[in-house]
XYZ file of C-alpha atoms in Angstrom:
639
model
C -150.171 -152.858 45.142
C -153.066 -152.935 42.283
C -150.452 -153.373 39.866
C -148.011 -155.856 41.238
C -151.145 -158.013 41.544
C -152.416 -160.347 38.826
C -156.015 -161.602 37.440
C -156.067 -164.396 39.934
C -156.244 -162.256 42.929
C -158.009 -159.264 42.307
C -161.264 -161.271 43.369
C -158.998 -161.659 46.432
C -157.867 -158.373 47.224
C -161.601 -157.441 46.445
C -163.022 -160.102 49.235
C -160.080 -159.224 51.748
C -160.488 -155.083 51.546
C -164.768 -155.894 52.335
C -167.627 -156.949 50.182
C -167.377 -156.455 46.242
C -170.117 -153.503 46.705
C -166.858 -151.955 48.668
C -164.542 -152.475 46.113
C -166.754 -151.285 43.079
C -167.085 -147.615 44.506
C -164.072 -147.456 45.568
C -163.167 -148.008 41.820
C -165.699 -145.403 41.057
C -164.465 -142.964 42.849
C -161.073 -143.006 41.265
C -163.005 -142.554 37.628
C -163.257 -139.179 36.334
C -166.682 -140.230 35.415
C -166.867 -137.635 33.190
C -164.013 -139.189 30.946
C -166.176 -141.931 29.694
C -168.647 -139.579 27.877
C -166.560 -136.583 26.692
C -164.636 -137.907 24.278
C -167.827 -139.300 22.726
C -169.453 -135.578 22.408
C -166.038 -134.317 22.113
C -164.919 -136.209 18.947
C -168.182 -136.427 17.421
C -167.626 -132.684 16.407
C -163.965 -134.489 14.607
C -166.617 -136.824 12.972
C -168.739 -133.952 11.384
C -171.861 -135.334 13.352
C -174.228 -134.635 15.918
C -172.620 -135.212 19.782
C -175.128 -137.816 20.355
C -173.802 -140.253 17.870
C -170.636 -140.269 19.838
C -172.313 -141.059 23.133
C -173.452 -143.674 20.494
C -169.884 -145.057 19.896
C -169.132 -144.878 23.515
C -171.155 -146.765 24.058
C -172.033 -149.944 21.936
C -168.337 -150.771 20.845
C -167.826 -151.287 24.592
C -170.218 -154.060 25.350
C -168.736 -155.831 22.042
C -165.349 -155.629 22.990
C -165.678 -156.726 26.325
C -167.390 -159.887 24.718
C -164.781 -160.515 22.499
C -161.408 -158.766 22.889
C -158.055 -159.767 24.452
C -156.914 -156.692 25.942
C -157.702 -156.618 29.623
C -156.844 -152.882 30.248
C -158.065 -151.472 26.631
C -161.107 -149.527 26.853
C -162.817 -148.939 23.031
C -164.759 -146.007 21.589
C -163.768 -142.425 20.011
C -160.325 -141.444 19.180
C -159.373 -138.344 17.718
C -157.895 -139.683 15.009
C -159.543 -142.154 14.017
C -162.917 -139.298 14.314
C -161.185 -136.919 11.925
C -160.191 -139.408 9.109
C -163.788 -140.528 9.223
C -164.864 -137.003 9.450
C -162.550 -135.940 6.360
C -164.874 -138.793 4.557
C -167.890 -136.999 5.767
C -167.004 -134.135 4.761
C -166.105 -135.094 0.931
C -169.470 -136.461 0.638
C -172.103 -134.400 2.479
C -170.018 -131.154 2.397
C -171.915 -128.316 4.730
C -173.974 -125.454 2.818
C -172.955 -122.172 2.945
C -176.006 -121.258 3.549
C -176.789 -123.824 6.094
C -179.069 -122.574 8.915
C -179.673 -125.730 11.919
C -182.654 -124.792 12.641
C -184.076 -125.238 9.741
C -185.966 -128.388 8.646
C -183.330 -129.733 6.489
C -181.476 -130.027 9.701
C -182.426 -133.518 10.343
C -182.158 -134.618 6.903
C -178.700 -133.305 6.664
C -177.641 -134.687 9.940
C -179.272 -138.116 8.976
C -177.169 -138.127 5.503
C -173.810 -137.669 7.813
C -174.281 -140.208 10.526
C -175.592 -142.572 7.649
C -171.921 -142.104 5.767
C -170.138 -141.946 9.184
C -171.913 -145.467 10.057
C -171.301 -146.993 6.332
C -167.081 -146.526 7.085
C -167.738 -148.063 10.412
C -169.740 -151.126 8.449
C -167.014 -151.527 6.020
C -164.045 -151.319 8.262
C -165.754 -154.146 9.925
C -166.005 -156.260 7.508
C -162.418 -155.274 6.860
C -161.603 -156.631 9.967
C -163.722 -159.513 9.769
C -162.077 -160.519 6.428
C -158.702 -159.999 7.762
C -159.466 -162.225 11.139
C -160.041 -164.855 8.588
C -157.123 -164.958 6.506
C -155.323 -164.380 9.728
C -153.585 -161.202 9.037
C -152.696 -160.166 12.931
C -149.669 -160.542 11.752
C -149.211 -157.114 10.216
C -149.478 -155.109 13.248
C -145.705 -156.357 13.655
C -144.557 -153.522 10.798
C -145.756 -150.880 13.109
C -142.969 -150.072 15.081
C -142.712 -147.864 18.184
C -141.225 -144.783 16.899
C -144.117 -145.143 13.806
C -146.730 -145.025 16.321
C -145.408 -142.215 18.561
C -144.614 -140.250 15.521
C -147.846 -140.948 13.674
C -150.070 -140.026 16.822
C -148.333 -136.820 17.648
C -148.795 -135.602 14.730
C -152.266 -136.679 14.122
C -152.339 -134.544 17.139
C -151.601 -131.483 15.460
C -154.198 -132.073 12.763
C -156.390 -132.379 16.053
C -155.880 -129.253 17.072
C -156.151 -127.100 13.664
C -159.263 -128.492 13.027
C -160.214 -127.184 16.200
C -159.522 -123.789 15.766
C -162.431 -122.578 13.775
C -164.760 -124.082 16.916
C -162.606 -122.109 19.362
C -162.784 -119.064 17.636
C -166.619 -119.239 16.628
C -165.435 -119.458 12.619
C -167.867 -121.119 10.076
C -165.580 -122.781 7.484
C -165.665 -125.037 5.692
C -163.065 -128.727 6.489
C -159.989 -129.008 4.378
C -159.673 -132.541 3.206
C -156.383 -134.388 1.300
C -153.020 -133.295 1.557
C -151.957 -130.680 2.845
C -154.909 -129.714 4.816
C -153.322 -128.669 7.686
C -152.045 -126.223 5.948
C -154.915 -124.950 4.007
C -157.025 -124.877 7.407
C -154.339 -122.626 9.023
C -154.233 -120.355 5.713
C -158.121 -120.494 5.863
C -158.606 -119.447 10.056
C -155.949 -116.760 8.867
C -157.607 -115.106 6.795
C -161.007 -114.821 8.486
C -159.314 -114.031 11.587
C -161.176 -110.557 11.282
C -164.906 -112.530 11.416
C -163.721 -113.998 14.993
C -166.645 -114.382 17.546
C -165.180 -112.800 20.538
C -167.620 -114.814 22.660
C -166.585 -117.950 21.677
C -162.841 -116.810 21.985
C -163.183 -115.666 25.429
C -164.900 -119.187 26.676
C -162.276 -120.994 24.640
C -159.380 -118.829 26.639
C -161.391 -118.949 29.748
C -161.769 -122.929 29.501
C -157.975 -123.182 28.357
C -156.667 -121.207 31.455
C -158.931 -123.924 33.509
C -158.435 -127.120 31.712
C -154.239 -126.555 31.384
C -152.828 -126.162 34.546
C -155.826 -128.689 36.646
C -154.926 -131.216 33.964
C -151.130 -130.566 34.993
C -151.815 -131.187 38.807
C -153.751 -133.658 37.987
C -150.446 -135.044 36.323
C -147.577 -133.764 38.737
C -149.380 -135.166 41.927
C -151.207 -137.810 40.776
C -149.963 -140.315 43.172
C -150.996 -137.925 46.531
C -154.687 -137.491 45.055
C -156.957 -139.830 46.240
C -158.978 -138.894 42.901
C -158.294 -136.850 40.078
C -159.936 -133.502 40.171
C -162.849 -133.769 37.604
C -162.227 -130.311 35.738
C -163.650 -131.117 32.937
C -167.135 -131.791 33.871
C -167.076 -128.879 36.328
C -165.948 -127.124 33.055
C -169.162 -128.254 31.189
C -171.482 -127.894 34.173
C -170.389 -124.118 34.516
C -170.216 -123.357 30.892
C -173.628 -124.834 30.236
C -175.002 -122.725 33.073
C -173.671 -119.471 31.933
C -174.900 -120.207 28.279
C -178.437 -121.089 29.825
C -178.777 -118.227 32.170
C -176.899 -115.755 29.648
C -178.914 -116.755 26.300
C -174.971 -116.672 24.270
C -176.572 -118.748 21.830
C -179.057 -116.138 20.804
C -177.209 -112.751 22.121
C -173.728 -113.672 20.754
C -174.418 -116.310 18.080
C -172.225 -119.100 19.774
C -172.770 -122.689 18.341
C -174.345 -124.598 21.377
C -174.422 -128.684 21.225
C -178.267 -128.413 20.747
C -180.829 -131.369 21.680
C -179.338 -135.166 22.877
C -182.155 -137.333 22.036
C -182.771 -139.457 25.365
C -182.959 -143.191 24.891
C -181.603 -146.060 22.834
C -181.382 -145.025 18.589
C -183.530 -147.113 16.827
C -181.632 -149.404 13.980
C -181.170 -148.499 10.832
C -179.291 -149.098 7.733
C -175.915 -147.526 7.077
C -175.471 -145.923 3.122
C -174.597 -148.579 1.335
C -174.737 -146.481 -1.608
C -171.613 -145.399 -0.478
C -169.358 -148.243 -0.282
C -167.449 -147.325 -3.881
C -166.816 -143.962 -2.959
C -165.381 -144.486 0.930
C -163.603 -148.078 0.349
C -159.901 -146.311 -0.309
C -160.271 -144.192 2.990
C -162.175 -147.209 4.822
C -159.214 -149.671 4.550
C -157.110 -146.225 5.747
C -159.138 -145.772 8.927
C -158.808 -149.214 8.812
C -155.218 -150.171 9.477
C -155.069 -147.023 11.533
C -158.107 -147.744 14.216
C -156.103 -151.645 14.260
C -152.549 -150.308 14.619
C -153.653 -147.427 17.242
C -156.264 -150.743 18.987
C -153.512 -153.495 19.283
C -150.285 -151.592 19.869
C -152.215 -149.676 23.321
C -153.049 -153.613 24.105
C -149.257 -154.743 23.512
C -148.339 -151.185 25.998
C -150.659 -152.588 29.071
C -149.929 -156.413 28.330
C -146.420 -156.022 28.800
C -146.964 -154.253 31.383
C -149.136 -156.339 33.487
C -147.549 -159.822 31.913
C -149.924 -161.181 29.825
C -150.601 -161.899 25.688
C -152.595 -160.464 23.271
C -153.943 -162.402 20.347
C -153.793 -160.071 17.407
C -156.398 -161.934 15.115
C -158.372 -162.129 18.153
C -158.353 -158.530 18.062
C -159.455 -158.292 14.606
C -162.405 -160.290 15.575
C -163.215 -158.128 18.416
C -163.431 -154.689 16.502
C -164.915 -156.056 13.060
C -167.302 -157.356 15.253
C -167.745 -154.199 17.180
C -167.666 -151.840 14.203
C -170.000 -154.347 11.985
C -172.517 -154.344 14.691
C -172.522 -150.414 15.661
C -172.627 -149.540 12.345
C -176.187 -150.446 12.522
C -177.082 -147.926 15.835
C -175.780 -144.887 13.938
C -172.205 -145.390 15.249
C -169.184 -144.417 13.311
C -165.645 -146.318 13.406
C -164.666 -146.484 17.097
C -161.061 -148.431 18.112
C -158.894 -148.388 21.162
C -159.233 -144.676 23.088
C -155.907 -143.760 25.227
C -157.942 -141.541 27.841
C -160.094 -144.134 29.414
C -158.110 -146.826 29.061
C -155.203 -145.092 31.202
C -157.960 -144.454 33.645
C -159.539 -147.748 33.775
C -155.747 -149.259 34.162
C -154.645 -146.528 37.098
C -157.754 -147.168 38.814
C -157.336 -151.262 39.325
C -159.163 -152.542 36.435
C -158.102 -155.898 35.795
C -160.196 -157.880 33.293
C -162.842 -156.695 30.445
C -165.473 -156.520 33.439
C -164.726 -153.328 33.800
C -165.564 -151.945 30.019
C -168.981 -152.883 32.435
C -168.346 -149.705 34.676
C -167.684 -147.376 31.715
C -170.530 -148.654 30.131
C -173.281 -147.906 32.666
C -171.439 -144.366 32.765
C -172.501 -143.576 29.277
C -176.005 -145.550 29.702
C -176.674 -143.154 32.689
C -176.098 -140.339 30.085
C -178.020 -141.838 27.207
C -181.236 -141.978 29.502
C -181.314 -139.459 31.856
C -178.408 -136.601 31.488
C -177.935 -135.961 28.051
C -181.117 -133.515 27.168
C -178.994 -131.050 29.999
C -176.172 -130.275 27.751
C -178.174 -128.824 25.144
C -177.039 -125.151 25.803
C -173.193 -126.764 26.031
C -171.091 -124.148 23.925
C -169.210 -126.117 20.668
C -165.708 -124.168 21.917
C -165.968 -125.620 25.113
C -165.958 -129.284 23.794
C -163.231 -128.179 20.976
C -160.940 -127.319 24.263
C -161.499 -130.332 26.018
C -160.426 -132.082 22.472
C -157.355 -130.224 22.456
C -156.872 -130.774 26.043
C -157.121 -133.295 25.879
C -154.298 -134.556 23.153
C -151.537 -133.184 25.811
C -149.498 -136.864 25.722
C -149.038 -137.185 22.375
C -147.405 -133.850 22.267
C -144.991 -134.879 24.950
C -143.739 -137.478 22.722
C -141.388 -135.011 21.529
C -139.733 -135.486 24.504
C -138.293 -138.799 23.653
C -136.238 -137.871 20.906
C -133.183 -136.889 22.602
C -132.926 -140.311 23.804
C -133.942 -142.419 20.663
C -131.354 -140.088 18.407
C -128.552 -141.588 21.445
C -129.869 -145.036 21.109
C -130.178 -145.330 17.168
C -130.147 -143.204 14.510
C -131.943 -144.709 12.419
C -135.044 -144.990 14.524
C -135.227 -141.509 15.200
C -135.063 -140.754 10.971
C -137.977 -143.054 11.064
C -139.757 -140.935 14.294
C -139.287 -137.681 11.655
C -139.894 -139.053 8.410
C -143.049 -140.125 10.014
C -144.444 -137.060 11.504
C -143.143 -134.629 8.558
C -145.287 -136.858 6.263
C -148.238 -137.014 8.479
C -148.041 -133.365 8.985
C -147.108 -132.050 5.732
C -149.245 -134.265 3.476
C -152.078 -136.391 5.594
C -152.804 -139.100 8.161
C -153.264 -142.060 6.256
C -150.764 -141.168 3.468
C -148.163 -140.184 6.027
C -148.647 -143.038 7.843
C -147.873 -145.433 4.447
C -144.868 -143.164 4.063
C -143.579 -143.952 7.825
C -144.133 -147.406 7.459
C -142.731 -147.723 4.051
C -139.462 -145.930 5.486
C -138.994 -147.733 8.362
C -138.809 -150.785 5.980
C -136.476 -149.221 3.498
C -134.032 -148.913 6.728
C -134.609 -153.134 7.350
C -133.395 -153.378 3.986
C -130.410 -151.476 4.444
C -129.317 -152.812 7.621
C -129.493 -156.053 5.766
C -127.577 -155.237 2.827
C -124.910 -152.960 4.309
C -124.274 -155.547 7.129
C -120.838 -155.111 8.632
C -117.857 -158.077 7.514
C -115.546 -158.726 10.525
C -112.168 -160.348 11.036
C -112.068 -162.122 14.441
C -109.114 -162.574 16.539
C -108.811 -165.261 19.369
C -108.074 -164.292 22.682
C -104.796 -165.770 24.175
C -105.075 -169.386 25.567
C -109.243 -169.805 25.488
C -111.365 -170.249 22.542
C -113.090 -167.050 22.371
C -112.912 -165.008 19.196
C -113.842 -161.883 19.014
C -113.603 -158.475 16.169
C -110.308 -157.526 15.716
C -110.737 -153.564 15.226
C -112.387 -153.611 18.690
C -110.803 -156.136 21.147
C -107.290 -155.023 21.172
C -106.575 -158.289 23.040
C -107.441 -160.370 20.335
C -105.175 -161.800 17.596
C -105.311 -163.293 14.276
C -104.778 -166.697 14.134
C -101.310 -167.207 11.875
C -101.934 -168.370 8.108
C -105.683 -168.162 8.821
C -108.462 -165.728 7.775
C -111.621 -165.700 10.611
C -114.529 -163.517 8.851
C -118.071 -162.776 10.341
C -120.992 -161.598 8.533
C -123.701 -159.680 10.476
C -126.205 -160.283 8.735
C -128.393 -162.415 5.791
C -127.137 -162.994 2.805
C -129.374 -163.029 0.053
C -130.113 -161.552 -3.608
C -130.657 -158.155 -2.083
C -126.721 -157.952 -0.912
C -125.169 -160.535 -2.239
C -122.706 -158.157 -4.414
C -122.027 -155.937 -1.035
C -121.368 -159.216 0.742
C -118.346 -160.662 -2.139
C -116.924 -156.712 -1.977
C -116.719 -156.679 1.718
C -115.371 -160.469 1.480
C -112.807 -159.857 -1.312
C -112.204 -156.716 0.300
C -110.859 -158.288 3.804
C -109.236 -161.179 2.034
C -107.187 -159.003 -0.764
C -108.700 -161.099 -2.901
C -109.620 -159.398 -5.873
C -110.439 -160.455 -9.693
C -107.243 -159.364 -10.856
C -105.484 -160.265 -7.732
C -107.044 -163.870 -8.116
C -106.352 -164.407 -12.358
C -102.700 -163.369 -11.348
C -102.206 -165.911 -9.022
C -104.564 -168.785 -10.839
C -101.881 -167.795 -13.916
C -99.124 -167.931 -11.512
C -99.957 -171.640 -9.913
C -100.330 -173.233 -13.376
C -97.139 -172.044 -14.495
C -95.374 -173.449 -11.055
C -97.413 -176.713 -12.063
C -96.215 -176.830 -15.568
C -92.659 -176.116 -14.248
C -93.020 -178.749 -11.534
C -94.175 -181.046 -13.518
C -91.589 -180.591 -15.773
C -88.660 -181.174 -13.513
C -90.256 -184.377 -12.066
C -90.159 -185.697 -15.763
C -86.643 -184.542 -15.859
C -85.811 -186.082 -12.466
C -86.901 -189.441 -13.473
C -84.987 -189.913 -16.626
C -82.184 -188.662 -14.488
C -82.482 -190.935 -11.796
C -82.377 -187.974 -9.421
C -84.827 -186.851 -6.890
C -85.974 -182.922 -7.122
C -86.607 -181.726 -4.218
C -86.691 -178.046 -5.150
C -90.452 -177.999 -4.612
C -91.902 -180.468 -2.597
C -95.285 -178.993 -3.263
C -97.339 -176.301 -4.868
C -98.688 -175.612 -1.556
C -95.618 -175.265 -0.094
C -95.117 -172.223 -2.860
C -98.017 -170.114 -1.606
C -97.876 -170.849 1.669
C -94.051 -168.592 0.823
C -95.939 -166.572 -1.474
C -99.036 -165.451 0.619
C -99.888 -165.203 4.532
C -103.562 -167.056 3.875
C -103.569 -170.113 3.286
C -107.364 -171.048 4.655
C -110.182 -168.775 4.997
C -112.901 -169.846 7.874
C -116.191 -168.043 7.726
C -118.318 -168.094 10.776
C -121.875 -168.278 9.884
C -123.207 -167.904 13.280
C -124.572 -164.411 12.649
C -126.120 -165.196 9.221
C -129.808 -166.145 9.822
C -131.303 -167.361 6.009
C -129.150 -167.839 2.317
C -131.473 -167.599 -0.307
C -130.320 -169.669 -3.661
C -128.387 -166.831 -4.890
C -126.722 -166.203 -1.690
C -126.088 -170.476 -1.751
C -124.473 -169.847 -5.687
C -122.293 -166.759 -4.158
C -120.680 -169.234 -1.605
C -119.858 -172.092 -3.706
C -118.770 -169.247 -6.912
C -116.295 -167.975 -3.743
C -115.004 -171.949 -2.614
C -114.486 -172.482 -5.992
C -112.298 -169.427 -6.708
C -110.516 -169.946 -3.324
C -109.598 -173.359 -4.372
C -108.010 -172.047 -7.781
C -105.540 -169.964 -6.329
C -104.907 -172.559 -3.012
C -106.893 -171.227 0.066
C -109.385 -173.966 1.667
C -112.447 -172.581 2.837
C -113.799 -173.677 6.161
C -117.555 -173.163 7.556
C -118.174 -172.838 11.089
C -121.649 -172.287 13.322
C -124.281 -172.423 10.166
C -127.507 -172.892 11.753
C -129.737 -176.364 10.292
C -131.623 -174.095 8.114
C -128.953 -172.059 6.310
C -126.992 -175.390 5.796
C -129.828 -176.930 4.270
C -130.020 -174.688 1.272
C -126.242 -174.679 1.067
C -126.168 -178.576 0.991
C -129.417 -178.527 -1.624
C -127.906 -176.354 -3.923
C -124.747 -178.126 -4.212
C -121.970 -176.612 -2.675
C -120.370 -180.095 -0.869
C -119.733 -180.874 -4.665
C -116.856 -177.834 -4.609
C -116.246 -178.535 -0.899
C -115.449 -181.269 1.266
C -117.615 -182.265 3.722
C -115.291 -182.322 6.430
C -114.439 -178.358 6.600
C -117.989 -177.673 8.163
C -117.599 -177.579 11.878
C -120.122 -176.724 14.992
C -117.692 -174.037 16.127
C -114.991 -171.701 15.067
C -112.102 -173.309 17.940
C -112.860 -176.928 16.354
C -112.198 -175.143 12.850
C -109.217 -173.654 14.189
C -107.415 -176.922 15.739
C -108.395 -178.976 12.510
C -106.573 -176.557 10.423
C -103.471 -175.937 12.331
C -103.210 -179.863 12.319
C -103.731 -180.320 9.200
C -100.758 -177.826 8.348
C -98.321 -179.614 10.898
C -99.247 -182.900 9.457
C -95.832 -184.043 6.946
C -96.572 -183.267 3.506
C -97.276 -185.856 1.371
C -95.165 -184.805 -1.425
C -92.012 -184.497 0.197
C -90.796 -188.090 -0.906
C -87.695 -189.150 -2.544
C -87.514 -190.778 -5.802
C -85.561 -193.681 -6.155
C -84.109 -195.258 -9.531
């Protein structure tokens, strides 16, 4: 019923079902509270920071967005991906030490040196934004198509879950960054398989076995639930309590999160220092945080029926990364978790980023300082957990290689290159591709003869209405497509092609009319002095029409969206050839803008003004009139 609802009456519903104190925990209830704070801990360990700078970014890009953003359903903070780009960055700059021990006093100092890097990406992608809002760029989240997206996030997910590995299986190496490093962080966690911490294995196959199969219930029977079963925290709650009680951080040397500061950070300045080194992987994270933020917001507006401003959008997130930056945030954008929750549950307008909000502000001030003996390995599961949906993508190949090919070459091309090389390069290479395959459906556009049904004035392709015929002594083409510099020669081939007219074909017959001419000519002259009339010939139209079945060619341009001026030059270069050998070209269903530019660049000059008609039957019935009409030549010649 929540969903068939709209904005309007939710307030409504609210007042109708009791008081709005009523309706709130009822909301609550359906949250997996727990889902609002996770991923912040969860992909801070992506970032290569401290969890508490992701309860951080769960927190502050909220409030912002809900200010300022367009997407009713979208809730903003971590996402994997957009955590392990920034923590590839990280990880370039402030690299860990082998000999790196966190207890030590150059703890803090090394932490502050990450989150100060982590926050300088999240400054400049802001300003990114910002700078993009105002030359109102929105625009370009149209060249990320669907199969791009799907492609690009399932296999970010797989980059996910490598990097995971050496938390779940208590290794200390070191991150893998450019391309290729999936493959040299598998190649790495293979060879030090031997230095496994069997502790940290078994909670990582312990929380697995848990985490999997709830996660699947939670999926399969979702809509006889009256709330999803919170694993996860239960997950945490236990494992803390067996770390605590069992001392695995000191017995069996397992990484634990360690101490979550209570309270608000204190402001400080990002590393500016850094801005020449991180601005090629900043405008990365970049395009990737926007693409993954306003195609989620396109998913739940279409689904709910209302429009998303993309420059908005841009507003909303520079603003929310510009501002974050400054409370030791790093780059935060759309996350998929929470805002499937927040949409499932009845969430209707921003007001609800509200709810999520005082989740993590609970956290911040009161619960955080009782995770600090919270295993690493257990958050590295819940990451990979976590990433099940974007796995199950696979699933809709079969049905996009049925529906077009060419989509589902974009689909692999996509996740090959974001697997085998990296995320933001592989994502350049999808989108790339998938225009590459624009520019081939334009230029390899398919040229069709139509045939007109018997007795009504539809015309359709010949080679697949059977019904259909040609109309006698008259050639109907189609063109699917633009035509412009790009396939301008594949447009002439395909035309000469259908029409038989080729170079040689058309010298031959050029040659061939101005002899007739000549001879015609010649035996009027001879006609005259003779006092006789010729009437041999009564016309060299007459000859071809013997000679050749086409006598008019009629192109309908009702499937040809822009002509560029070389495209314009191509047309009249065509009429004027036509008109050399005796075939009248015709025009039919040009749209205002295509004639336009055929008008401006001269063609009416080789063409007369009256063969351009609205539709293809009116070009039809002029010409077959024209052709019973007497000819004019057919006179005697008296002396």
């Amino acid at each position: 019923v929540v969903e068939l609802i709209n904005e309007d009456r939710a307030s409504q519903l609210l007042s109708e079902s009791g008081d709005i104190k009523n309706g709130t925990n009822e909301m609550f209830l359906k949250f997996d509270l727990f889902t609002f704070f996770q991923p912040g801990m969860a992909f801070a360990l992506l970032t290569s920071v401290a969890p508490i700078f992701g309860l951080y970014t769960s927190f502050f890009p909220v409030v912002l967005y809900m200010i300022f953003g367009t997407g009713r359903h979208v809730s903003t903070g971590t996402f994997a991906v957009v955590s392990l780009m920034t923590g590839s960055v990280v990880e370039q700059l402030v690299p860990t030490p082998l000999a790196f021990n966190s207890s030590s006093s150059e703890a803090a100092n090394f932490e502050a040196q990450r989150i100060g890097v982590a926050s300088a990406v999240a400054l400049l992608s802001g300003i990114v934004m910002l700078c993009m809002f105002g030359l109102q760029l929105g625009f370009l989240s149209t060249y990320l198509s669907e199969p791009i997206v799907k492609a690009f996030t399932s296999a970010a997910a797989f980059h996910v879950t490598v990097s995971q590995l050496q938390s779940m299986l208590g290794l200390r190496l070191p991150r893998h960054t450019g391309t290729f490093s999936l493959f040299k962080t598998l190649a790495s966690v293979l060879e030090n398989l031997s230095h496994t911490n069997m502790a940290e294995l078994l909670i990582s196959v312990v929380c697995l076995a848990v985490l999997v199969p709830v996660k699947e219930i939670n999926t399969r029977f979702r809509h006889h639930l009256r709330t999803p079963i919170p694993v996860e925290i239960f997950t945490v709650i236990i494992a803390t309590c067996v770390a605590y009680f069992s001392s695995l951080d000191s017995n069996y040397s397992i990484e634990i999160v360690g101490h979550i500061p209570a309270g608000f950070p204190k402001p400080q300045l990002p590393a500016f220092h850094t801005f020449p080194a991180i601005a090629g992987d900043t405008i990365a994270i970049t395009f990737v945080g926007y693409a993954v933020s306003v195609s989620l917001a396109m998913i739940y507006a279409d689904k709910h029926g209302y429009s998303i401003h993309p420059n908005q959008e841009l507003l909303a997130h520079g603003i929310s990364n510009t501002v974050s930056s400054f409370f030791t945030c790093f780059p935060s954008s759309a996350t998929l978790a929470t805002t499937n929750i927040l949409e499932s549950a009845g969430g209707y307008t921003q007001l609800s980023g509200l709810f999520t909000s005082l989740v993590v502000l609970i956290v911040l001030l009161l619960i955080g300082p009782l995770f600090y003996f919270l295993p690493k390995a257990v958050l590295a599961c819940i990451n990979v957990t976590s990433l099940r949906q974007m796995f199950l993508q696979f699933q809709d190949l079969p049905e996009l290689w049925r529906i077009s090919r060419l989509d589902f070459m974009v689909w692999v091309v996509t996740w090959l290159s974001v697997v085998v090389l990296n995320v933001d390069l592989g994502l350049a290479i999808g989108v790339v591709f998938s225009m590459m395959t624009v520019i081939c459906r334009t230029q390899r556009a398919d040229c069709s003869v139509l045939g007109r049904a018997s007795n009504t004035e539809i015309y359709r392709p010949l080679e697949s209405h059977s019904k259909c015929y040609e109309v006698p002594g008259v050639k109907i083409l189609t063109y699917n497509g633009p035509i412009y510099y790009g396939n301008r020669s594949f447009f002439r081939e395909k035309m000469s092609r259908v029409l038989g007219l080729t170079p040689e074909e058309i010298r031959s017959r050029e040659k061939a009319r101005k002899a007739l001419e000549k001879r015609e000519s010649e035996a009027s002259v001879s006609t005259v002095e003779r006092g006789i009339a010729n009437t041999s010939f009564s016309s060299v139209n007459e000859f071809f029409e013997s000679e050749t079945e086409v006598q008019a060619v009629l192109i309908d341009c009702s499937r040809v969206v822009f002509v560029d001026v070389a495209g314009a030059r191509l047309f009249t270069q065509m009429c004027t050839e036509c008109q050399k050998i005796g075939v009248r070209v015709y025009l039919a269903n040009c749209n205002e803008s295509v004639l336009k530019i055929l008008t401006s660049s001269g063609l009416m000059s080789h063409m007369n003004p009256q063969h351009i008609f609205i539709t293809v039957h009116d070009a039809v019935m002029y010409i077959q009139q024209q052709r019973e009409k007497p000819p004019e030549n057919n006179t005697t010649v008296w002396v």
